[in-house]
PDB file of C-alpha atoms in Angstrom:
ATOM      1  CA  MET V   1      -0.028   0.013  -0.005  1.00 66.00           C
ATOM      2  CA  THR V   2       1.171   3.461  -0.800  1.00 57.00           C
ATOM      3  CA  VAL V   3      -0.386   6.360   1.190  1.00 52.00           C
ATOM      4  CA  SER V   4      -0.220   9.926  -0.003  1.00 49.00           C
ATOM      5  CA  VAL V   5       0.237  12.762   2.510  1.00 44.00           C
ATOM      6  CA  GLU V   6       0.017  16.430   1.535  1.00 44.00           C
ATOM      7  CA  HIS V   7       1.271  17.935   4.796  1.00 43.00           C
ATOM      8  CA  SER V   8       4.776  17.594   6.221  1.00 42.00           C
ATOM      9  CA  VAL V   9       5.837  18.244   9.812  1.00 39.00           C
ATOM     10  CA  PRO V  10       9.286  19.406  10.937  1.00 41.00           C
ATOM     11  CA  GLU V  11      11.030  16.787  13.071  1.00 41.00           C
ATOM     12  CA  SER V  12      11.940  19.444  15.607  1.00 40.00           C
ATOM     13  CA  GLN V  13       8.387  19.606  16.772  1.00 39.00           C
ATOM     14  CA  VAL V  14       8.847  16.330  18.594  1.00 37.00           C
ATOM     15  CA  VAL V  15      10.897  17.893  21.337  1.00 35.00           C
ATOM     16  CA  GLU V  16       9.159  21.211  21.598  1.00 36.00           C
ATOM     17  CA  ASN V  17       6.537  21.584  24.331  1.00 36.00           C
ATOM     18  CA  LYS V  18       3.775  23.974  23.266  1.00 34.00           C
ATOM     19  CA  ASN V  19       1.330  23.094  26.027  1.00 36.00           C
ATOM     20  CA  HIS V  20       2.248  25.631  28.698  1.00 33.00           C
ATOM     21  CA  CYS V  21       0.080  25.724  31.784  1.00 35.00           C
ATOM     22  CA  ASN V  22       0.267  26.863  35.412  1.00 37.00           C
ATOM     23  CA  ASN V  23      -1.403  23.733  36.816  1.00 38.00           C
ATOM     24  CA  THR V  24       1.097  22.270  39.331  1.00 34.00           C
ATOM     25  CA  ASP V  25      -0.755  18.973  39.339  1.00 38.00           C
ATOM     26  CA  GLU V  26       0.230  18.194  35.798  1.00 38.00           C
ATOM     27  CA  LEU V  27       2.800  15.451  35.123  1.00 37.00           C
ATOM     28  CA  VAL V  28       5.986  16.688  33.476  1.00 39.00           C
ATOM     29  CA  LEU V  29       8.090  13.897  31.798  1.00 39.00           C
ATOM     30  CA  ASP V  30      11.847  14.003  31.300  1.00 38.00           C
ATOM     31  CA  GLY V  31      11.520  15.337  27.836  1.00 38.00           C
ATOM     32  CA  GLY V  32       9.962  18.544  29.174  1.00 42.00           C
ATOM     33  CA  PHE V  33       6.508  17.982  27.786  1.00 41.00           C
ATOM     34  CA  VAL V  34       3.314  17.945  29.897  1.00 42.00           C
ATOM     35  CA  VAL V  35       0.543  15.404  30.355  1.00 42.00           C
ATOM     36  CA  PRO V  36      -2.481  17.618  30.699  1.00 43.00           C
ATOM     37  CA  ASP V  37      -5.548  16.983  32.801  1.00 46.00           C
ATOM     38  CA  PRO V  38      -8.038  16.071  30.071  1.00 42.00           C
ATOM     39  CA  VAL V  39     -11.108  17.003  32.059  1.00 40.00           C
ATOM     40  CA  ALA V  40      -9.849  20.450  33.184  1.00 42.00           C
ATOM     41  CA  SER V  41      -8.712  21.231  29.663  1.00 43.00           C
ATOM     42  CA  GLY V  42     -11.943  20.203  28.086  1.00 48.00           C
ATOM     43  CA  GLY V  43     -10.291  17.187  26.510  1.00 47.00           C
ATOM     44  CA  PHE V  44     -11.189  13.530  26.281  1.00 43.00           C
ATOM     45  CA  ASP V  45     -12.847  12.040  29.354  1.00 47.00           C
ATOM     46  CA  ALA V  46     -12.278   8.349  29.083  1.00 44.00           C
ATOM     47  CA  PRO V  47     -15.160   6.075  30.258  1.00 45.00           C
ATOM     48  CA  GLU V  48     -14.474   3.544  33.072  1.00 47.00           C
ATOM     49  CA  ILE V  49     -16.305   0.616  31.452  1.00 41.00           C
ATOM     50  CA  ASN V  50     -16.264  -0.830  27.946  1.00 35.00           C
ATOM     51  CA  ALA V  51     -19.060  -1.467  25.494  1.00 39.00           C
ATOM     52  CA  PHE V  52     -19.887  -4.749  27.225  1.00 36.00           C
ATOM     53  CA  GLY V  53     -20.149  -3.317  30.760  1.00 41.00           C
ATOM     54  CA  ASN V  54     -16.781  -4.570  32.005  1.00 41.00           C
ATOM     55  CA  THR V  55     -13.577  -2.794  32.922  1.00 43.00           C
ATOM     56  CA  PHE V  56     -11.239  -2.224  29.995  1.00 39.00           C
ATOM     57  CA  ARG V  57      -8.879  -5.004  28.844  1.00 44.00           C
ATOM     58  CA  ASP V  58     -10.258  -7.501  31.317  1.00 49.00           C
ATOM     59  CA  TYR V  59      -9.524 -10.840  29.671  1.00 46.00           C
ATOM     60  CA  ASP V  60     -10.670 -12.922  32.622  1.00 53.00           C
ATOM     61  CA  VAL V  61     -14.323 -11.936  32.892  1.00 48.00           C
ATOM     62  CA  GLU V  62     -16.745 -14.611  31.691  1.00 52.00           C
ATOM     63  CA  SER V  63     -18.499 -13.583  28.552  1.00 55.00           C
ATOM     64  CA  LEU V  64     -19.127 -14.751  25.003  1.00 71.00           C
ATOM     65  CA  ARG V  65     -16.921 -11.866  23.682  1.00 69.00           C
ATOM     66  CA  ASN V  66     -13.971 -12.901  25.820  1.00 82.00           C
ATOM     67  CA  LYS V  67     -14.322 -16.535  24.774  1.00 89.00           C
ATOM     68  CA  GLN V  68     -13.979 -15.273  21.178  1.00 90.00           C
ATOM     69  CA  VAL V  69     -10.977 -13.132  22.180  1.00 92.00           C
ATOM     70  CA  GLU V  70      -9.277 -16.129  23.966  1.00 95.00           C
ATOM     71  CA  GLU V  71      -9.682 -18.255  20.830  1.00 95.00           C
ATOM     72  CA  PHE V  72      -8.117 -15.505  18.830  1.00 96.00           C
ATOM     73  CA  TYR V  73      -5.049 -15.441  21.104  1.00 97.00           C
ATOM     74  CA  ARG V  74      -4.798 -19.218  21.011  1.00 97.00           C
ATOM     75  CA  MET V  75      -4.406 -19.087  17.307  1.00 98.00           C
ATOM     76  CA  ASN V  76      -2.105 -16.043  17.457  1.00 98.00           C
ATOM     77  CA  HIS V  77       0.216 -17.707  19.980  1.00 98.00           C
ATOM     78  CA  ILE V  78       0.426 -20.938  17.997  1.00 98.00           C
ATOM     79  CA  ASN V  79       1.065 -19.451  14.553  1.00 98.00           C
ATOM     80  CA  GLN V  80       3.176 -16.340  15.203  1.00 98.00           C
ATOM     81  CA  THR V  81       6.723 -17.718  14.817  1.00 98.00           C
ATOM     82  CA  TYR V  82      10.014 -16.108  14.063  1.00 98.00           C
ATOM     83  CA  GLU V  83      10.037 -17.493  10.518  1.00 98.00           C
ATOM     84  CA  PHE V  84       6.467 -16.498   9.864  1.00 98.00           C
ATOM     85  CA  VAL V  85       7.117 -12.840  10.823  1.00 98.00           C
ATOM     86  CA  LYS V  86      10.247 -12.779   8.756  1.00 97.00           C
ATOM     87  CA  LYS V  87       8.293 -14.024   5.690  1.00 98.00           C
ATOM     88  CA  MET V  88       5.485 -11.459   6.215  1.00 98.00           C
ATOM     89  CA  ARG V  89       7.897  -8.551   6.498  1.00 97.00           C
ATOM     90  CA  GLU V  90       9.627  -9.562   3.240  1.00 96.00           C
ATOM     91  CA  GLU V  91       6.295  -9.963   1.448  1.00 96.00           C
ATOM     92  CA  TYR V  92       4.579  -6.762   2.555  1.00 96.00           C
ATOM     93  CA  LYS V  93       7.665  -4.600   2.311  1.00 94.00           C
ATOM     94  CA  LYS V  94       7.022  -4.649  -1.419  1.00 94.00           C
ATOM     95  CA  LEU V  95       4.010  -2.330  -1.012  1.00 94.00           C
ATOM     96  CA  ASP V  96       2.417  -3.706  -4.184  1.00 93.00           C
ATOM     97  CA  LYS V  97      -1.150  -4.026  -3.057  1.00 90.00           C
ATOM     98  CA  LEU V  98      -2.857  -0.724  -3.680  1.00 91.00           C
ATOM     99  CA  GLU V  99      -2.310   3.017  -3.802  1.00 92.00           C
ATOM    100  CA  MET V 100      -4.745   5.402  -2.097  1.00 93.00           C
ATOM    101  CA  SER V 101      -5.070   8.517   0.027  1.00 93.00           C
ATOM    102  CA  ILE V 102      -5.189   8.406   3.809  1.00 92.00           C
ATOM    103  CA  TRP V 103      -8.951   9.145   3.947  1.00 92.00           C
ATOM    104  CA  GLU V 104      -9.706   6.480   1.356  1.00 94.00           C
ATOM    105  CA  CYS V 105      -7.850   4.022   3.548  1.00 94.00           C
ATOM    106  CA  CYS V 106      -9.687   5.235   6.611  1.00 92.00           C
ATOM    107  CA  GLU V 107     -13.013   4.556   4.911  1.00 92.00           C
ATOM    108  CA  LEU V 108     -11.967   0.946   4.231  1.00 92.00           C
ATOM    109  CA  LEU V 109     -11.943   0.411   7.989  1.00 88.00           C
ATOM    110  CA  ASN V 110     -15.761   0.686   7.912  1.00 86.00           C
ATOM    111  CA  GLU V 111     -15.514  -2.952   6.840  1.00 85.00           C
ATOM    112  CA  VAL V 112     -13.219  -4.039   9.707  1.00 85.00           C
ATOM    113  CA  VAL V 113     -14.032  -5.234  13.219  1.00 81.00           C
ATOM    114  CA  ASP V 114     -11.154  -6.299  15.572  1.00 80.00           C
ATOM    115  CA  ASP V 115     -11.827  -9.805  16.991  1.00 80.00           C
ATOM    116  CA  SER V 116      -9.014  -9.390  19.564  1.00 77.00           C
ATOM    117  CA  ASP V 117     -10.495  -6.384  21.243  1.00 66.00           C
ATOM    118  CA  PRO V 118     -12.376  -7.262  24.533  1.00 55.00           C
ATOM    119  CA  ASP V 119     -13.822  -3.712  24.692  1.00 54.00           C
ATOM    120  CA  LEU V 120     -15.188  -2.803  21.207  1.00 55.00           C
ATOM    121  CA  ASP V 121     -17.022  -4.528  18.397  1.00 59.00           C
ATOM    122  CA  GLU V 122     -17.587  -1.485  16.200  1.00 64.00           C
ATOM    123  CA  PRO V 123     -15.983  -0.553  12.874  1.00 69.00           C
ATOM    124  CA  GLN V 124     -12.416   0.634  13.367  1.00 72.00           C
ATOM    125  CA  ILE V 125     -12.871   3.983  11.615  1.00 83.00           C
ATOM    126  CA  GLU V 126     -14.711   5.222  14.714  1.00 84.00           C
ATOM    127  CA  HIS V 127     -11.748   4.296  16.886  1.00 84.00           C
ATOM    128  CA  LEU V 128      -9.340   6.230  14.614  1.00 89.00           C
ATOM    129  CA  LEU V 129     -11.423   9.426  14.714  1.00 90.00           C
ATOM    130  CA  GLN V 130     -11.984   9.222  18.434  1.00 90.00           C
ATOM    131  CA  THR V 131      -8.308   8.760  19.157  1.00 92.00           C
ATOM    132  CA  ALA V 132      -7.190  11.541  16.818  1.00 94.00           C
ATOM    133  CA  GLU V 133      -9.780  13.928  18.336  1.00 95.00           C
ATOM    134  CA  ALA V 134      -8.704  13.122  21.923  1.00 94.00           C
ATOM    135  CA  ILE V 135      -5.091  13.775  21.044  1.00 95.00           C
ATOM    136  CA  ARG V 136      -5.979  17.006  19.134  1.00 94.00           C
ATOM    137  CA  LYS V 137      -7.820  18.381  22.214  1.00 95.00           C
ATOM    138  CA  ASP V 138      -5.016  17.673  24.638  1.00 93.00           C
ATOM    139  CA  TYR V 139      -2.117  18.549  22.325  1.00 95.00           C
ATOM    140  CA  PRO V 140      -3.475  21.106  19.829  1.00 96.00           C
ATOM    141  CA  ASP V 141      -0.116  22.238  18.512  1.00 95.00           C
ATOM    142  CA  GLU V 142       1.439  18.773  17.992  1.00 96.00           C
ATOM    143  CA  ASP V 143      -0.050  18.124  14.584  1.00 96.00           C
ATOM    144  CA  TRP V 144       2.360  15.187  13.905  1.00 97.00           C
ATOM    145  CA  LEU V 145       0.713  13.398  16.856  1.00 97.00           C
ATOM    146  CA  HIS V 146      -2.821  14.053  15.504  1.00 96.00           C
ATOM    147  CA  LEU V 147      -1.815  12.482  12.219  1.00 96.00           C
ATOM    148  CA  THR V 148      -0.160   9.553  13.989  1.00 97.00           C
ATOM    149  CA  ALA V 149      -3.335   8.899  15.978  1.00 96.00           C
ATOM    150  CA  LEU V 150      -5.518   9.004  12.772  1.00 95.00           C
ATOM    151  CA  ILE V 151      -3.325   6.463  10.916  1.00 96.00           C
ATOM    152  CA  HIS V 152      -2.022   4.202  13.639  1.00 96.00           C
ATOM    153  CA  ASP V 153      -4.489   1.396  12.919  1.00 95.00           C
ATOM    154  CA  LEU V 154      -4.763   1.676   9.089  1.00 96.00           C
ATOM    155  CA  GLY V 155      -2.764  -1.505   8.751  1.00 96.00           C
ATOM    156  CA  LYS V 156      -5.891  -3.440   9.713  1.00 94.00           C
ATOM    157  CA  VAL V 157      -6.804  -3.296   5.994  1.00 95.00           C
ATOM    158  CA  LEU V 158      -4.714  -6.479   5.865  1.00 96.00           C
ATOM    159  CA  LEU V 159      -7.932  -8.263   6.787  1.00 95.00           C
ATOM    160  CA  LEU V 160      -9.534  -7.197   3.464  1.00 94.00           C
ATOM    161  CA  PRO V 161      -9.258  -9.233   0.192  1.00 94.00           C
ATOM    162  CA  ARG V 162      -7.424  -6.391  -1.626  1.00 93.00           C
ATOM    163  CA  PHE V 163      -4.580  -6.637   0.945  1.00 95.00           C
ATOM    164  CA  GLY V 164      -4.317 -10.416   1.190  1.00 95.00           C
ATOM    165  CA  GLU V 165      -7.222 -11.171   3.522  1.00 96.00           C
ATOM    166  CA  LEU V 166      -4.930 -12.329   6.263  1.00 97.00           C
ATOM    167  CA  PRO V 167      -6.595 -14.104   9.245  1.00 97.00           C
ATOM    168  CA  GLN V 168      -7.340 -11.989  12.330  1.00 96.00           C
ATOM    169  CA  TRP V 169      -4.498 -13.609  14.329  1.00 97.00           C
ATOM    170  CA  ALA V 170      -2.037 -12.271  11.744  1.00 98.00           C
ATOM    171  CA  VAL V 171      -3.369  -8.696  11.808  1.00 97.00           C
ATOM    172  CA  VAL V 172      -4.711  -7.567  15.158  1.00 96.00           C
ATOM    173  CA  GLY V 173      -4.148  -8.218  18.864  1.00 95.00           C
ATOM    174  CA  ASP V 174      -1.344  -7.453  21.282  1.00 97.00           C
ATOM    175  CA  THR V 175       2.187  -7.919  19.935  1.00 98.00           C
ATOM    176  CA  HIS V 176       5.359  -9.446  21.410  1.00 98.00           C
ATOM    177  CA  PRO V 177       8.927 -10.274  20.364  1.00 98.00           C
ATOM    178  CA  LEU V 178       9.913 -13.494  18.648  1.00 98.00           C
ATOM    179  CA  GLY V 179      13.378 -15.061  18.925  1.00 98.00           C
ATOM    180  CA  CYS V 180      13.500 -14.851  22.726  1.00 98.00           C
ATOM    181  CA  ALA V 181      11.534 -16.148  25.685  1.00 98.00           C
ATOM    182  CA  PHE V 182       7.787 -15.362  25.815  1.00 98.00           C
ATOM    183  CA  ASP V 183       7.238 -13.074  28.861  1.00 98.00           C
ATOM    184  CA  ALA V 184       4.585 -14.167  31.317  1.00 97.00           C
ATOM    185  CA  SER V 185       2.858 -10.782  31.007  1.00 97.00           C
ATOM    186  CA  ILE V 186       1.657 -11.639  27.488  1.00 98.00           C
ATOM    187  CA  VAL V 187      -2.116 -12.150  27.466  1.00 96.00           C
ATOM    188  CA  HIS V 188      -3.123 -15.847  27.359  1.00 97.00           C
ATOM    189  CA  HIS V 189       0.512 -16.878  27.728  1.00 97.00           C
ATOM    190  CA  LYS V 190      -0.413 -20.604  28.250  1.00 97.00           C
ATOM    191  CA  TYR V 191      -1.013 -21.065  24.535  1.00 98.00           C
ATOM    192  CA  PHE V 192       2.630 -20.550  23.596  1.00 98.00           C
ATOM    193  CA  LYS V 193       3.264 -24.166  24.593  1.00 97.00           C
ATOM    194  CA  GLU V 194       1.922 -25.110  21.175  1.00 97.00           C
ATOM    195  CA  ASN V 195       4.181 -22.612  19.267  1.00 98.00           C
ATOM    196  CA  PRO V 196       6.909 -24.344  17.295  1.00 98.00           C
ATOM    197  CA  ASP V 197       9.515 -21.811  18.436  1.00 98.00           C
ATOM    198  CA  ILE V 198       9.201 -23.261  21.988  1.00 97.00           C
ATOM    199  CA  ASN V 199      11.293 -26.187  20.717  1.00 97.00           C
ATOM    200  CA  ASN V 200      14.204 -23.998  19.693  1.00 98.00           C
ATOM    201  CA  PRO V 201      16.548 -23.542  22.738  1.00 97.00           C
ATOM    202  CA  ALA V 202      18.053 -20.379  21.107  1.00 97.00           C
ATOM    203  CA  TYR V 203      14.673 -18.668  21.379  1.00 98.00           C
ATOM    204  CA  GLN V 204      14.004 -19.604  24.986  1.00 95.00           C
ATOM    205  CA  THR V 205      16.370 -17.368  26.984  1.00 98.00           C
ATOM    206  CA  LYS V 206      15.789 -13.793  28.172  1.00 97.00           C
ATOM    207  CA  ASN V 207      17.851 -12.243  25.337  1.00 98.00           C
ATOM    208  CA  GLY V 208      17.352 -15.040  22.885  1.00 98.00           C
ATOM    209  CA  VAL V 209      19.058 -14.216  19.506  1.00 98.00           C
ATOM    210  CA  TYR V 210      19.467 -10.501  20.553  1.00 98.00           C
ATOM    211  CA  GLU V 211      21.951  -8.544  22.640  1.00 98.00           C
ATOM    212  CA  GLU V 212      20.818  -6.549  25.629  1.00 98.00           C
ATOM    213  CA  GLY V 213      20.238  -2.921  24.566  1.00 98.00           C
ATOM    214  CA  CYS V 214      20.241  -3.790  20.878  1.00 98.00           C
ATOM    215  CA  GLY V 215      17.232  -1.529  20.234  1.00 98.00           C
ATOM    216  CA  LEU V 216      13.649  -2.559  19.323  1.00 98.00           C
ATOM    217  CA  GLU V 217      14.415  -1.836  15.674  1.00 97.00           C
ATOM    218  CA  ASN V 218      16.495  -4.957  15.635  1.00 98.00           C
ATOM    219  CA  VAL V 219      13.893  -7.181  17.396  1.00 98.00           C
ATOM    220  CA  MET V 220      11.457  -9.311  15.412  1.00 98.00           C
ATOM    221  CA  ILE V 221       7.960  -8.364  16.704  1.00 98.00           C
ATOM    222  CA  SER V 222       4.882 -10.495  15.979  1.00 98.00           C
ATOM    223  CA  TRP V 223       3.372  -9.604  12.655  1.00 98.00           C
ATOM    224  CA  GLY V 224       0.274  -7.413  12.364  1.00 97.00           C
ATOM    225  CA  HIS V 225      -1.225  -4.099  11.456  1.00 97.00           C
ATOM    226  CA  ASP V 226       1.359  -2.218  13.530  1.00 97.00           C
ATOM    227  CA  ASP V 227       4.362  -3.447  11.650  1.00 98.00           C
ATOM    228  CA  TYR V 228       2.654  -3.191   8.329  1.00 98.00           C
ATOM    229  CA  MET V 229       1.616   0.499   8.742  1.00 97.00           C
ATOM    230  CA  TYR V 230       5.155   1.209  10.008  1.00 98.00           C
ATOM    231  CA  LEU V 231       6.567  -0.316   6.820  1.00 97.00           C
ATOM    232  CA  VAL V 232       4.085   1.710   4.681  1.00 96.00           C
ATOM    233  CA  ALA V 233       5.017   4.959   6.388  1.00 96.00           C
ATOM    234  CA  LYS V 234       8.782   4.312   6.297  1.00 95.00           C
ATOM    235  CA  GLU V 235       8.992   3.046   2.718  1.00 93.00           C
ATOM    236  CA  ASN V 236       6.937   6.041   1.519  1.00 93.00           C
ATOM    237  CA  GLY V 237       9.427   8.473   3.013  1.00 94.00           C
ATOM    238  CA  THR V 238       7.132   9.794   5.804  1.00 95.00           C
ATOM    239  CA  THR V 239       8.054  13.083   7.424  1.00 95.00           C
ATOM    240  CA  LEU V 240       6.694  11.960  10.776  1.00 97.00           C
ATOM    241  CA  PRO V 241       9.249  12.154  13.484  1.00 97.00           C
ATOM    242  CA  GLN V 242      10.766   8.990  14.899  1.00 97.00           C
ATOM    243  CA  ALA V 243       8.385   9.147  17.894  1.00 98.00           C
ATOM    244  CA  GLY V 244       5.440   8.912  15.496  1.00 98.00           C
ATOM    245  CA  LEU V 245       6.875   5.830  13.779  1.00 98.00           C
ATOM    246  CA  PHE V 246       7.558   4.372  17.177  1.00 98.00           C
ATOM    247  CA  ILE V 247       3.906   4.813  18.236  1.00 98.00           C
ATOM    248  CA  ILE V 248       2.621   3.246  15.003  1.00 98.00           C
ATOM    249  CA  ARG V 249       4.952   0.223  15.253  1.00 98.00           C
ATOM    250  CA  TYR V 250       4.584  -0.546  19.021  1.00 98.00           C
ATOM    251  CA  HIS V 251       1.197   0.731  20.128  1.00 97.00           C
ATOM    252  CA  SER V 252      -0.031  -2.906  20.526  1.00 97.00           C
ATOM    253  CA  PHE V 253       3.159  -3.938  22.364  1.00 98.00           C
ATOM    254  CA  TYR V 254       1.359  -4.119  25.708  1.00 97.00           C
ATOM    255  CA  PRO V 255       3.930  -6.371  27.413  1.00 98.00           C
ATOM    256  CA  LEU V 256       6.301  -3.423  27.088  1.00 98.00           C
ATOM    257  CA  HIS V 257       4.300  -0.270  27.709  1.00 95.00           C
ATOM    258  CA  ARG V 258       1.852  -1.762  30.137  1.00 94.00           C
ATOM    259  CA  SER V 259       3.868  -4.366  31.950  1.00 96.00           C
ATOM    260  CA  GLY V 260       7.439  -3.150  31.492  1.00 97.00           C
ATOM    261  CA  ALA V 261       8.689  -6.398  29.917  1.00 98.00           C
ATOM    262  CA  TYR V 262      11.488  -6.520  27.366  1.00 98.00           C
ATOM    263  CA  LYS V 263      12.920  -3.173  28.406  1.00 98.00           C
ATOM    264  CA  HIS V 264      16.362  -4.797  28.525  1.00 98.00           C
ATOM    265  CA  LEU V 265      16.312  -4.833  24.690  1.00 98.00           C
ATOM    266  CA  MET V 266      15.647  -1.104  24.312  1.00 98.00           C
ATOM    267  CA  ASN V 267      18.246   1.507  23.446  1.00 98.00           C
ATOM    268  CA  GLU V 268      18.326   5.195  24.546  1.00 98.00           C
ATOM    269  CA  GLU V 269      16.176   6.333  21.560  1.00 98.00           C
ATOM    270  CA  ASP V 270      13.572   3.733  22.453  1.00 98.00           C
ATOM    271  CA  VAL V 271      13.413   5.060  26.051  1.00 98.00           C
ATOM    272  CA  GLU V 272      12.647   8.533  24.783  1.00 98.00           C
ATOM    273  CA  ASN V 273      10.094   7.448  22.264  1.00 98.00           C
ATOM    274  CA  LEU V 274       8.301   5.244  24.853  1.00 98.00           C
ATOM    275  CA  LYS V 275       7.356   8.433  26.718  1.00 97.00           C
ATOM    276  CA  TRP V 276       5.371   9.638  23.689  1.00 97.00           C
ATOM    277  CA  LEU V 277       3.809   6.160  23.222  1.00 97.00           C
ATOM    278  CA  GLN V 278       2.623   6.212  26.817  1.00 96.00           C
ATOM    279  CA  ILE V 279       1.034   9.629  26.255  1.00 95.00           C
ATOM    280  CA  PHE V 280      -0.641   8.319  23.137  1.00 96.00           C
ATOM    281  CA  LYS V 281      -2.088   5.277  25.001  1.00 94.00           C
ATOM    282  CA  LYS V 282      -3.922   7.581  27.416  1.00 90.00           C
ATOM    283  CA  ALA V 283      -6.154   8.686  24.498  1.00 88.00           C
ATOM    284  CA  GLU V 284      -6.341   5.544  22.434  1.00 81.00           C
TER     285      GLU V 284
END
């Protein structure tokens, strides 16, 4: 897929804080930017329960929806192997499926529902718009972050026939590294016992085939819409700053940004970019 973008954003904007405020209760991160109080600023007020009446990302509650989600992760954990991801990256890096504008791609998500999501069963285009609007309200001057929020899930078009019609387990859901031990924080971890990689001793240590501090860029992450949209943006010469690309590529990497797993593989640039990803996750 080739996506055309008419607006470019200077990379310097990623380090410039334009949200000045006198509220002493705000959280200021190391990079100097502020996490605003969304309610006080008139921004996005996140609900406390999901569309099914449960707390968000609760995979243990008994429901038909969560049984479907568990089956999704069973298939994901069995089939996502190091070699599978390598093959998918080589195939989809060609970007030979379709050429379209960003909005044309957004409209395609009217046809997509994410089977891995325990909270939503609505077309994904609504999620994109809600996330972008929440980010825009809280960070009105960081337009690169608004764009990142709008396009972060566009890779889910991989579910559609025009993009290969991949199965849900190869497109959506939480992501995790391959080539090293599966961390216990990964949702429905028990199903990794059926993954072929479990039989490769080289993949079953903390570092696996990687060196500590090697940088996430050098780590094979399970294949899905995150990695695909990252490839689309990168291969099309995007002007998004590195923090934007990091958000796109790792926003489903919950073992990292929710549980703190795999931080030993990060380098200094990853540490800085993770701060922006954590801000993004507050609105997603």
